[in-house]
Amino acid sequence: MNDKIVRSSKFMSLVLRHRPDKIGLILDANGWAKVSDLVACSKNGSVHLTTELIHDVVALNDKQRFVLSPDGKLIRAAQGHSISIDLDLIAQEPPQILYHGTASRFISSIREQGLIKGNRHHVHLSLDSDTALNVGIRHGKPVILTILTQEMSHDGIQFFCSDNGVWLTDWVEPKYIQFPEN
Ligand code: HQG
């Protein structure tokens, strides 16, 4: 990915997940913006997008962070929002276990409170431990937690899977978390 794509992707993450107001962009209740509005409003921001550049970012993004509507007229972030939007995801049966990558400095707090969503809409869980490792490394010395998702589901807790394959839930109580031995 070239530099322009990376900068555009970061800018699109900012305005589609957190600060659409920064460039005067309007998202609908489900987080969709018109591609034409994103192009026009980007003139108020640090990266000047074109429709072609947006399509490149969607196609080349390493985590498929952005989704276009089938007619290509609308775009939204697949997950990771801090602003209040309804991703209109349907609750799904999770796999038996999922993983959460975090940093060692958070472990004592997680043992007490469980996994909380903080600024995001959901707690994010990964399908495989490699992905969780990469998520954890962003915060410090990584620790991979195993989450007993099937037990949670049996206990009536809901799970959602985002358009880019990240599993989402509201809160993970400590009793459903397996911590590594040391
Ligand atoms: C931790 C990236 C103390 C939690 C990734 C994490 C992901 C607690 C941090 C997505 C805690 C929040 C989300 C507690 C949770 N006490 N710390 N009780 N409960 N934490 O960035 O999961 O690049 O908001 O373990 O790939 O790291 O943005 O969440 O370390 O999918 O597309 O608090 O972001 O995707 O950090 O990452 P974050 P996350 P994007």
JSON list of C-alpha atoms and ligand atoms in Angstrom, two decimals:
[
{"chain": "A", "resi": 1, "resn": "MET", "atom": "CA", "xyz": [0.00, 0.00, 0.00]},
{"chain": "A", "resi": 2, "resn": "ASN", "atom": "CA", "xyz": [1.37, 3.37, -0.91]},
{"chain": "A", "resi": 3, "resn": "ASP", "atom": "CA", "xyz": [1.56, 6.35, 1.36]},
{"chain": "A", "resi": 4, "resn": "LYS", "atom": "CA", "xyz": [-1.42, 8.10, -0.18]},
{"chain": "A", "resi": 5, "resn": "ILE", "atom": "CA", "xyz": [-3.65, 5.06, 0.41]},
{"chain": "A", "resi": 6, "resn": "VAL", "atom": "CA", "xyz": [-2.50, 4.77, 4.05]},
{"chain": "A", "resi": 7, "resn": "ARG", "atom": "CA", "xyz": [-3.11, 8.47, 4.73]},
{"chain": "A", "resi": 8, "resn": "SER", "atom": "CA", "xyz": [-6.51, 8.30, 3.03]},
{"chain": "A", "resi": 9, "resn": "SER", "atom": "CA", "xyz": [-7.44, 5.21, 5.05]},
{"chain": "A", "resi": 10, "resn": "LYS", "atom": "CA", "xyz": [-6.53, 6.91, 8.35]},
{"chain": "A", "resi": 11, "resn": "PHE", "atom": "CA", "xyz": [-8.50, 9.98, 7.34]},
{"chain": "A", "resi": 12, "resn": "MET", "atom": "CA", "xyz": [-11.52, 7.84, 6.37]},
{"chain": "A", "resi": 13, "resn": "SER", "atom": "CA", "xyz": [-11.30, 5.98, 9.72]},
{"chain": "A", "resi": 14, "resn": "LEU", "atom": "CA", "xyz": [-11.35, 9.31, 11.53]},
{"chain": "A", "resi": 15, "resn": "VAL", "atom": "CA", "xyz": [-14.36, 10.77, 9.73]},
{"chain": "A", "resi": 16, "resn": "LEU", "atom": "CA", "xyz": [-16.41, 7.57, 9.31]},
{"chain": "A", "resi": 17, "resn": "ARG", "atom": "CA", "xyz": [-15.86, 6.28, 12.86]},
{"chain": "A", "resi": 18, "resn": "HIS", "atom": "CA", "xyz": [-15.22, 9.20, 15.14]},
{"chain": "A", "resi": 19, "resn": "ARG", "atom": "CA", "xyz": [-15.41, 12.77, 13.83]},
{"chain": "A", "resi": 20, "resn": "PRO", "atom": "CA", "xyz": [-17.63, 13.24, 10.72]},
{"chain": "A", "resi": 21, "resn": "ASP", "atom": "CA", "xyz": [-18.39, 16.72, 12.11]},
{"chain": "A", "resi": 22, "resn": "LYS", "atom": "CA", "xyz": [-14.76, 17.68, 11.57]},
{"chain": "A", "resi": 23, "resn": "ILE", "atom": "CA", "xyz": [-15.40, 17.97, 7.83]},
{"chain": "A", "resi": 24, "resn": "GLY", "atom": "CA", "xyz": [-19.17, 18.57, 7.97]},
{"chain": "A", "resi": 25, "resn": "LEU", "atom": "CA", "xyz": [-20.01, 15.03, 6.83]},
{"chain": "A", "resi": 26, "resn": "ILE", "atom": "CA", "xyz": [-23.44, 13.61, 7.67]},
{"chain": "A", "resi": 27, "resn": "LEU", "atom": "CA", "xyz": [-23.77, 9.90, 8.47]},
{"chain": "A", "resi": 28, "resn": "ASP", "atom": "CA", "xyz": [-27.18, 8.21, 8.59]},
{"chain": "A", "resi": 29, "resn": "ALA", "atom": "CA", "xyz": [-28.38, 6.25, 11.64]},
{"chain": "A", "resi": 30, "resn": "ASN", "atom": "CA", "xyz": [-26.52, 3.16, 10.40]},
{"chain": "A", "resi": 31, "resn": "GLY", "atom": "CA", "xyz": [-23.24, 4.96, 9.80]},
{"chain": "A", "resi": 32, "resn": "TRP", "atom": "CA", "xyz": [-23.49, 5.29, 6.00]},
{"chain": "A", "resi": 33, "resn": "ALA", "atom": "CA", "xyz": [-22.25, 8.39, 4.19]},
{"chain": "A", "resi": 34, "resn": "LYS", "atom": "CA", "xyz": [-22.79, 9.23, 0.53]},
{"chain": "A", "resi": 35, "resn": "VAL", "atom": "CA", "xyz": [-19.53, 8.68, -1.36]},
{"chain": "A", "resi": 36, "resn": "SER", "atom": "CA", "xyz": [-20.20, 11.95, -3.20]},
{"chain": "A", "resi": 37, "resn": "ASP", "atom": "CA", "xyz": [-20.54, 13.77, 0.17]},
{"chain": "A", "resi": 38, "resn": "LEU", "atom": "CA", "xyz": [-17.32, 12.21, 1.44]},
{"chain": "A", "resi": 39, "resn": "VAL", "atom": "CA", "xyz": [-15.51, 13.45, -1.68]},
{"chain": "A", "resi": 40, "resn": "ALA", "atom": "CA", "xyz": [-17.01, 16.95, -1.33]},
{"chain": "A", "resi": 41, "resn": "CYS", "atom": "CA", "xyz": [-16.47, 17.24, 2.46]},
{"chain": "A", "resi": 42, "resn": "SER", "atom": "CA", "xyz": [-12.90, 15.95, 2.26]},
{"chain": "A", "resi": 43, "resn": "LYS", "atom": "CA", "xyz": [-12.04, 19.34, 0.75]},
{"chain": "A", "resi": 44, "resn": "ASN", "atom": "CA", "xyz": [-12.49, 20.64, 4.34]},
{"chain": "A", "resi": 45, "resn": "GLY", "atom": "CA", "xyz": [-10.00, 18.11, 5.68]},
{"chain": "A", "resi": 46, "resn": "SER", "atom": "CA", "xyz": [-6.38, 17.07, 5.41]},
{"chain": "A", "resi": 47, "resn": "VAL", "atom": "CA", "xyz": [-6.76, 14.54, 2.56]},
{"chain": "A", "resi": 48, "resn": "HIS", "atom": "CA", "xyz": [-8.57, 15.34, -0.67]},
{"chain": "A", "resi": 49, "resn": "LEU", "atom": "CA", "xyz": [-10.42, 12.21, -1.69]},
{"chain": "A", "resi": 50, "resn": "THR", "atom": "CA", "xyz": [-11.72, 11.25, -5.10]},
{"chain": "A", "resi": 51, "resn": "THR", "atom": "CA", "xyz": [-14.18, 8.44, -5.86]},
{"chain": "A", "resi": 52, "resn": "GLU", "atom": "CA", "xyz": [-11.34, 6.46, -7.40]},
{"chain": "A", "resi": 53, "resn": "LEU", "atom": "CA", "xyz": [-9.11, 6.90, -4.35]},
{"chain": "A", "resi": 54, "resn": "ILE", "atom": "CA", "xyz": [-11.97, 5.81, -2.05]},
{"chain": "A", "resi": 55, "resn": "HIS", "atom": "CA", "xyz": [-12.47, 2.67, -4.16]},
{"chain": "A", "resi": 56, "resn": "ASP", "atom": "CA", "xyz": [-8.75, 1.91, -3.91]},
{"chain": "A", "resi": 57, "resn": "VAL", "atom": "CA", "xyz": [-8.80, 2.31, -0.12]},
{"chain": "A", "resi": 58, "resn": "VAL", "atom": "CA", "xyz": [-11.81, -0.02, 0.18]},
{"chain": "A", "resi": 59, "resn": "ALA", "atom": "CA", "xyz": [-10.19, -2.64, -2.04]},
{"chain": "A", "resi": 60, "resn": "LEU", "atom": "CA", "xyz": [-6.66, -2.45, -0.64]},
{"chain": "A", "resi": 61, "resn": "ASN", "atom": "CA", "xyz": [-7.36, -1.98, 3.07]},
{"chain": "A", "resi": 62, "resn": "ASP", "atom": "CA", "xyz": [-5.57, -4.67, 5.07]},
{"chain": "A", "resi": 63, "resn": "LYS", "atom": "CA", "xyz": [-8.50, -5.24, 7.42]},
{"chain": "A", "resi": 64, "resn": "GLN", "atom": "CA", "xyz": [-11.34, -4.37, 5.05]},
{"chain": "A", "resi": 65, "resn": "ARG", "atom": "CA", "xyz": [-12.29, -1.57, 7.38]},
{"chain": "A", "resi": 66, "resn": "PHE", "atom": "CA", "xyz": [-14.71, 0.04, 4.90]},
{"chain": "A", "resi": 67, "resn": "VAL", "atom": "CA", "xyz": [-17.76, -1.27, 3.09]},
{"chain": "A", "resi": 68, "resn": "LEU", "atom": "CA", "xyz": [-19.51, 0.10, 0.00]},
{"chain": "A", "resi": 69, "resn": "SER", "atom": "CA", "xyz": [-23.24, -0.42, -0.53]},
{"chain": "A", "resi": 70, "resn": "PRO", "atom": "CA", "xyz": [-24.07, -2.75, -3.46]},
{"chain": "A", "resi": 71, "resn": "ASP", "atom": "CA", "xyz": [-24.75, 0.23, -5.77]},
{"chain": "A", "resi": 72, "resn": "GLY", "atom": "CA", "xyz": [-21.47, 1.87, -4.68]},
{"chain": "A", "resi": 73, "resn": "LYS", "atom": "CA", "xyz": [-23.17, 5.10, -3.66]},
{"chain": "A", "resi": 74, "resn": "LEU", "atom": "CA", "xyz": [-22.77, 4.72, 0.12]},
{"chain": "A", "resi": 75, "resn": "ILE", "atom": "CA", "xyz": [-19.81, 3.90, 2.34]},
{"chain": "A", "resi": 76, "resn": "ARG", "atom": "CA", "xyz": [-19.36, 3.11, 6.04]},
{"chain": "A", "resi": 77, "resn": "ALA", "atom": "CA", "xyz": [-16.74, 1.77, 8.44]},
{"chain": "A", "resi": 78, "resn": "ALA", "atom": "CA", "xyz": [-17.35, -1.92, 9.18]},
{"chain": "A", "resi": 79, "resn": "GLN", "atom": "CA", "xyz": [-16.71, -1.45, 12.90]},
{"chain": "A", "resi": 80, "resn": "GLY", "atom": "CA", "xyz": [-14.69, 0.51, 15.44]},
{"chain": "A", "resi": 81, "resn": "HIS", "atom": "CA", "xyz": [-16.97, 3.54, 15.85]},
{"chain": "A", "resi": 82, "resn": "SER", "atom": "CA", "xyz": [-16.98, 5.81, 18.87]},
{"chain": "A", "resi": 83, "resn": "ILE", "atom": "CA", "xyz": [-19.93, 7.92, 17.65]},
{"chain": "A", "resi": 84, "resn": "SER", "atom": "CA", "xyz": [-23.42, 6.63, 18.27]},
{"chain": "A", "resi": 85, "resn": "ILE", "atom": "CA", "xyz": [-24.60, 4.64, 15.25]},
{"chain": "A", "resi": 86, "resn": "ASP", "atom": "CA", "xyz": [-26.51, 1.41, 14.85]},
{"chain": "A", "resi": 87, "resn": "LEU", "atom": "CA", "xyz": [-24.54, -1.04, 12.69]},
{"chain": "A", "resi": 88, "resn": "ASP", "atom": "CA", "xyz": [-27.81, -3.02, 12.24]},
{"chain": "A", "resi": 89, "resn": "LEU", "atom": "CA", "xyz": [-25.93, -6.28, 12.71]},
{"chain": "A", "resi": 90, "resn": "ILE", "atom": "CA", "xyz": [-27.86, -9.45, 13.38]},
{"chain": "A", "resi": 91, "resn": "ALA", "atom": "CA", "xyz": [-26.98, -11.48, 16.47]},
{"chain": "A", "resi": 92, "resn": "GLN", "atom": "CA", "xyz": [-25.16, -14.67, 15.52]},
{"chain": "A", "resi": 93, "resn": "GLU", "atom": "CA", "xyz": [-24.03, -17.86, 17.23]},
{"chain": "A", "resi": 94, "resn": "PRO", "atom": "CA", "xyz": [-20.30, -17.43, 17.92]},
{"chain": "A", "resi": 95, "resn": "PRO", "atom": "CA", "xyz": [-17.65, -20.13, 17.51]},
{"chain": "A", "resi": 96, "resn": "GLN", "atom": "CA", "xyz": [-16.83, -22.16, 20.61]},
{"chain": "A", "resi": 97, "resn": "ILE", "atom": "CA", "xyz": [-13.99, -19.84, 21.61]},
{"chain": "A", "resi": 98, "resn": "LEU", "atom": "CA", "xyz": [-12.66, -16.49, 20.44]},
{"chain": "A", "resi": 99, "resn": "TYR", "atom": "CA", "xyz": [-9.53, -14.53, 21.38]},
{"chain": "A", "resi": 100, "resn": "HIS", "atom": "CA", "xyz": [-8.87, -11.06, 22.70]},
{"chain": "A", "resi": 101, "resn": "GLY", "atom": "CA", "xyz": [-5.46, -9.46, 22.36]},
{"chain": "A", "resi": 102, "resn": "THR", "atom": "CA", "xyz": [-4.55, -6.98, 25.05]},
{"chain": "A", "resi": 103, "resn": "ALA", "atom": "CA", "xyz": [-1.48, -5.71, 26.92]},
{"chain": "A", "resi": 104, "resn": "SER", "atom": "CA", "xyz": [0.01, -7.01, 30.18]},
{"chain": "A", "resi": 105, "resn": "ARG", "atom": "CA", "xyz": [-0.55, -3.68, 31.94]},
{"chain": "A", "resi": 106, "resn": "PHE", "atom": "CA", "xyz": [-4.35, -4.10, 31.61]},
{"chain": "A", "resi": 107, "resn": "ILE", "atom": "CA", "xyz": [-4.53, -7.64, 33.02]},
{"chain": "A", "resi": 108, "resn": "SER", "atom": "CA", "xyz": [-5.16, -6.89, 36.70]},
{"chain": "A", "resi": 109, "resn": "SER", "atom": "CA", "xyz": [-7.98, -4.53, 35.79]},
{"chain": "A", "resi": 110, "resn": "ILE", "atom": "CA", "xyz": [-9.46, -7.05, 33.33]},
{"chain": "A", "resi": 111, "resn": "ARG", "atom": "CA", "xyz": [-9.37, -9.73, 36.06]},
{"chain": "A", "resi": 112, "resn": "GLU", "atom": "CA", "xyz": [-11.56, -7.46, 38.18]},
{"chain": "A", "resi": 113, "resn": "GLN", "atom": "CA", "xyz": [-13.88, -5.83, 35.64]},
{"chain": "A", "resi": 114, "resn": "GLY", "atom": "CA", "xyz": [-13.82, -8.22, 32.72]},
{"chain": "A", "resi": 115, "resn": "LEU", "atom": "CA", "xyz": [-13.45, -6.81, 29.21]},
{"chain": "A", "resi": 116, "resn": "ILE", "atom": "CA", "xyz": [-15.19, -3.49, 28.86]},
{"chain": "A", "resi": 117, "resn": "LYS", "atom": "CA", "xyz": [-15.86, -1.61, 25.63]},
{"chain": "A", "resi": 118, "resn": "GLY", "atom": "CA", "xyz": [-14.41, 1.75, 26.70]},
{"chain": "A", "resi": 119, "resn": "ASN", "atom": "CA", "xyz": [-14.90, 4.33, 23.96]},
{"chain": "A", "resi": 120, "resn": "ARG", "atom": "CA", "xyz": [-15.96, 1.79, 21.36]},
{"chain": "A", "resi": 121, "resn": "HIS", "atom": "CA", "xyz": [-19.42, 0.36, 20.82]},
{"chain": "A", "resi": 122, "resn": "HIS", "atom": "CA", "xyz": [-18.39, -3.18, 21.62]},
{"chain": "A", "resi": 123, "resn": "VAL", "atom": "CA", "xyz": [-15.63, -5.38, 22.95]},
{"chain": "A", "resi": 124, "resn": "HIS", "atom": "CA", "xyz": [-13.72, -6.70, 19.91]},
{"chain": "A", "resi": 125, "resn": "LEU", "atom": "CA", "xyz": [-12.85, -10.40, 19.68]},
{"chain": "A", "resi": 126, "resn": "SER", "atom": "CA", "xyz": [-10.70, -12.18, 17.09]},
{"chain": "A", "resi": 127, "resn": "LEU", "atom": "CA", "xyz": [-11.26, -15.50, 15.40]},
{"chain": "A", "resi": 128, "resn": "ASP", "atom": "CA", "xyz": [-7.61, -16.54, 15.59]},
{"chain": "A", "resi": 129, "resn": "SER", "atom": "CA", "xyz": [-4.79, -15.97, 18.05]},
{"chain": "A", "resi": 130, "resn": "ASP", "atom": "CA", "xyz": [-2.45, -14.39, 15.45]},
{"chain": "A", "resi": 131, "resn": "THR", "atom": "CA", "xyz": [-4.92, -11.59, 14.82]},
{"chain": "A", "resi": 132, "resn": "ALA", "atom": "CA", "xyz": [-5.37, -11.15, 18.59]},
{"chain": "A", "resi": 133, "resn": "LEU", "atom": "CA", "xyz": [-1.60, -10.91, 18.98]},
{"chain": "A", "resi": 134, "resn": "ASN", "atom": "CA", "xyz": [-1.46, -8.07, 16.46]},
{"chain": "A", "resi": 135, "resn": "VAL", "atom": "CA", "xyz": [-4.32, -6.26, 18.22]},
{"chain": "A", "resi": 136, "resn": "GLY", "atom": "CA", "xyz": [-2.55, -6.65, 21.59]},
{"chain": "A", "resi": 137, "resn": "ILE", "atom": "CA", "xyz": [0.84, -5.44, 20.35]},
{"chain": "A", "resi": 138, "resn": "ARG", "atom": "CA", "xyz": [-0.72, -2.02, 19.63]},
{"chain": "A", "resi": 139, "resn": "HIS", "atom": "CA", "xyz": [-1.06, -1.48, 23.39]},
{"chain": "A", "resi": 140, "resn": "GLY", "atom": "CA", "xyz": [2.22, -2.86, 24.79]},
{"chain": "A", "resi": 141, "resn": "LYS", "atom": "CA", "xyz": [3.50, -6.28, 25.83]},
{"chain": "A", "resi": 142, "resn": "PRO", "atom": "CA", "xyz": [0.84, -8.49, 24.25]},
{"chain": "A", "resi": 143, "resn": "VAL", "atom": "CA", "xyz": [-1.27, -11.03, 26.14]},
{"chain": "A", "resi": 144, "resn": "ILE", "atom": "CA", "xyz": [-3.79, -13.28, 24.41]},
{"chain": "A", "resi": 145, "resn": "LEU", "atom": "CA", "xyz": [-6.96, -14.07, 26.36]},
{"chain": "A", "resi": 146, "resn": "THR", "atom": "CA", "xyz": [-9.19, -16.98, 25.46]},
{"chain": "A", "resi": 147, "resn": "ILE", "atom": "CA", "xyz": [-12.88, -16.17, 25.68]},
{"chain": "A", "resi": 148, "resn": "LEU", "atom": "CA", "xyz": [-15.43, -18.89, 26.38]},
{"chain": "A", "resi": 149, "resn": "THR", "atom": "CA", "xyz": [-17.90, -17.58, 23.86]},
{"chain": "A", "resi": 150, "resn": "GLN", "atom": "CA", "xyz": [-20.04, -20.69, 23.60]},
{"chain": "A", "resi": 151, "resn": "GLU", "atom": "CA", "xyz": [-20.66, -20.59, 27.36]},
{"chain": "A", "resi": 152, "resn": "MET", "atom": "CA", "xyz": [-21.53, -16.91, 27.12]},
{"chain": "A", "resi": 153, "resn": "SER", "atom": "CA", "xyz": [-23.96, -17.64, 24.30]},
{"chain": "A", "resi": 154, "resn": "HIS", "atom": "CA", "xyz": [-25.56, -20.45, 26.36]},
{"chain": "A", "resi": 155, "resn": "ASP", "atom": "CA", "xyz": [-26.03, -17.88, 29.11]},
{"chain": "A", "resi": 156, "resn": "GLY", "atom": "CA", "xyz": [-27.95, -15.63, 26.71]},
{"chain": "A", "resi": 157, "resn": "ILE", "atom": "CA", "xyz": [-25.24, -13.13, 25.82]},
{"chain": "A", "resi": 158, "resn": "GLN", "atom": "CA", "xyz": [-25.43, -11.84, 22.26]},
{"chain": "A", "resi": 159, "resn": "PHE", "atom": "CA", "xyz": [-22.67, -11.76, 19.66]},
{"chain": "A", "resi": 160, "resn": "PHE", "atom": "CA", "xyz": [-22.43, -9.92, 16.36]},
{"chain": "A", "resi": 161, "resn": "CYS", "atom": "CA", "xyz": [-20.00, -10.40, 13.49]},
{"chain": "A", "resi": 162, "resn": "SER", "atom": "CA", "xyz": [-19.00, -7.21, 11.65]},
{"chain": "A", "resi": 163, "resn": "ASP", "atom": "CA", "xyz": [-18.78, -7.04, 7.86]},
{"chain": "A", "resi": 164, "resn": "ASN", "atom": "CA", "xyz": [-15.01, -7.53, 8.16]},
{"chain": "A", "resi": 165, "resn": "GLY", "atom": "CA", "xyz": [-15.14, -10.57, 10.43]},
{"chain": "A", "resi": 166, "resn": "VAL", "atom": "CA", "xyz": [-14.50, -9.00, 13.83]},
{"chain": "A", "resi": 167, "resn": "TRP", "atom": "CA", "xyz": [-16.70, -10.52, 16.57]},
{"chain": "A", "resi": 168, "resn": "LEU", "atom": "CA", "xyz": [-18.41, -8.01, 18.81]},
{"chain": "A", "resi": 169, "resn": "THR", "atom": "CA", "xyz": [-20.10, -8.25, 22.19]},
{"chain": "A", "resi": 170, "resn": "ASP", "atom": "CA", "xyz": [-21.11, -5.89, 24.94]},
{"chain": "A", "resi": 171, "resn": "TRP", "atom": "CA", "xyz": [-19.09, -7.04, 27.95]},
{"chain": "A", "resi": 172, "resn": "VAL", "atom": "CA", "xyz": [-17.08, -10.14, 28.87]},
{"chain": "A", "resi": 173, "resn": "GLU", "atom": "CA", "xyz": [-17.34, -11.04, 32.54]},
{"chain": "A", "resi": 174, "resn": "PRO", "atom": "CA", "xyz": [-14.13, -12.35, 34.17]},
{"chain": "A", "resi": 175, "resn": "LYS", "atom": "CA", "xyz": [-15.66, -15.81, 34.61]},
{"chain": "A", "resi": 176, "resn": "TYR", "atom": "CA", "xyz": [-15.66, -16.30, 30.81]},
{"chain": "A", "resi": 177, "resn": "ILE", "atom": "CA", "xyz": [-11.98, -15.33, 30.38]},
{"chain": "A", "resi": 178, "resn": "GLN", "atom": "CA", "xyz": [-9.07, -17.76, 30.42]},
{"chain": "A", "resi": 179, "resn": "PHE", "atom": "CA", "xyz": [-5.83, -15.98, 31.29]},
{"chain": "A", "resi": 180, "resn": "PRO", "atom": "CA", "xyz": [-2.47, -17.41, 30.27]},
{"chain": "A", "resi": 181, "resn": "GLU", "atom": "CA", "xyz": [-0.60, -19.23, 33.05]},
{"chain": "A", "resi": 182, "resn": "ASN", "atom": "CA", "xyz": [2.12, -16.62, 33.61]},
{"chain": "B", "resi": 1, "resn": "HQG", "atom": "C1", "xyz": [-8.44, -3.00, 27.10]},
{"chain": "B", "resi": 1, "resn": "HQG", "atom": "C2", "xyz": [-8.35, -2.38, 15.78]},
{"chain": "B", "resi": 1, "resn": "HQG", "atom": "C3", "xyz": [-8.33, -2.29, 31.42]},
{"chain": "B", "resi": 1, "resn": "HQG", "atom": "C4", "xyz": [-8.56, -3.86, 25.88]},
{"chain": "B", "resi": 1, "resn": "HQG", "atom": "C5", "xyz": [-8.14, -3.82, 16.18]},
{"chain": "B", "resi": 1, "resn": "HQG", "atom": "C6", "xyz": [-7.77, -3.04, 24.89]},
{"chain": "B", "resi": 1, "resn": "HQG", "atom": "C7", "xyz": [-9.45, -4.23, 16.79]},
{"chain": "B", "resi": 1, "resn": "HQG", "atom": "C8", "xyz": [-9.25, -3.02, 29.44]},
{"chain": "B", "resi": 1, "resn": "HQG", "atom": "C9", "xyz": [-8.05, -1.61, 25.30]},
{"chain": "B", "resi": 1, "resn": "HQG", "atom": "C10", "xyz": [-10.09, -2.93, 17.19]},
{"chain": "B", "resi": 1, "resn": "HQG", "atom": "C11", "xyz": [-10.38, -3.52, 30.12]},
{"chain": "B", "resi": 1, "resn": "HQG", "atom": "C12", "xyz": [-9.04, -0.92, 24.40]},
{"chain": "B", "resi": 1, "resn": "HQG", "atom": "C13", "xyz": [-10.28, -2.84, 18.68]},
{"chain": "B", "resi": 1, "resn": "HQG", "atom": "C14", "xyz": [-10.42, -3.37, 31.51]},
{"chain": "B", "resi": 1, "resn": "HQG", "atom": "C15", "xyz": [-10.62, -3.95, 28.03]},
{"chain": "B", "resi": 1, "resn": "HQG", "atom": "N1", "xyz": [-9.39, -2.76, 32.13]},
{"chain": "B", "resi": 1, "resn": "HQG", "atom": "N2", "xyz": [-8.23, -2.41, 30.08]},
{"chain": "B", "resi": 1, "resn": "HQG", "atom": "N3", "xyz": [-11.46, -3.81, 32.25]},
{"chain": "B", "resi": 1, "resn": "HQG", "atom": "N4", "xyz": [-11.21, -4.08, 29.22]},
{"chain": "B", "resi": 1, "resn": "HQG", "atom": "N5", "xyz": [-9.43, -3.31, 28.15]},
{"chain": "B", "resi": 1, "resn": "HQG", "atom": "O1", "xyz": [-8.25, -0.03, 20.77]},
{"chain": "B", "resi": 1, "resn": "HQG", "atom": "O2", "xyz": [-9.75, -4.41, 21.24]},
{"chain": "B", "resi": 1, "resn": "HQG", "atom": "O3", "xyz": [-7.21, -0.92, 13.35]},
{"chain": "B", "resi": 1, "resn": "HQG", "atom": "O4", "xyz": [-10.44, 0.34, 22.05]},
{"chain": "B", "resi": 1, "resn": "HQG", "atom": "O5", "xyz": [-8.01, -5.14, 26.12]},
{"chain": "B", "resi": 1, "resn": "HQG", "atom": "O6", "xyz": [-7.77, -4.62, 15.10]},
{"chain": "B", "resi": 1, "resn": "HQG", "atom": "O7", "xyz": [-7.51, -3.18, 21.23]},
{"chain": "B", "resi": 1, "resn": "HQG", "atom": "O8", "xyz": [-9.12, 0.20, 14.51]},
{"chain": "B", "resi": 1, "resn": "HQG", "atom": "O9", "xyz": [-9.74, -1.96, 21.52]},
{"chain": "B", "resi": 1, "resn": "HQG", "atom": "O10", "xyz": [-6.40, -3.33, 25.01]},
{"chain": "B", "resi": 1, "resn": "HQG", "atom": "O11", "xyz": [-10.31, -4.92, 15.96]},
{"chain": "B", "resi": 1, "resn": "HQG", "atom": "O12", "xyz": [-9.54, -1.24, 12.51]},
{"chain": "B", "resi": 1, "resn": "HQG", "atom": "O13", "xyz": [-8.62, -1.70, 26.62]},
{"chain": "B", "resi": 1, "resn": "HQG", "atom": "O14", "xyz": [-9.23, -1.89, 16.74]},
{"chain": "B", "resi": 1, "resn": "HQG", "atom": "O15", "xyz": [-8.90, -2.29, 14.53]},
{"chain": "B", "resi": 1, "resn": "HQG", "atom": "O16", "xyz": [-8.39, -0.64, 23.16]},
{"chain": "B", "resi": 1, "resn": "HQG", "atom": "O17", "xyz": [-9.03, -2.95, 19.34]},
{"chain": "B", "resi": 1, "resn": "HQG", "atom": "P1", "xyz": [-9.21, -0.48, 21.82]},
{"chain": "B", "resi": 1, "resn": "HQG", "atom": "P2", "xyz": [-8.95, -3.20, 20.89]},
{"chain": "B", "resi": 1, "resn": "HQG", "atom": "P3", "xyz": [-8.69, -0.96, 13.68]}
]
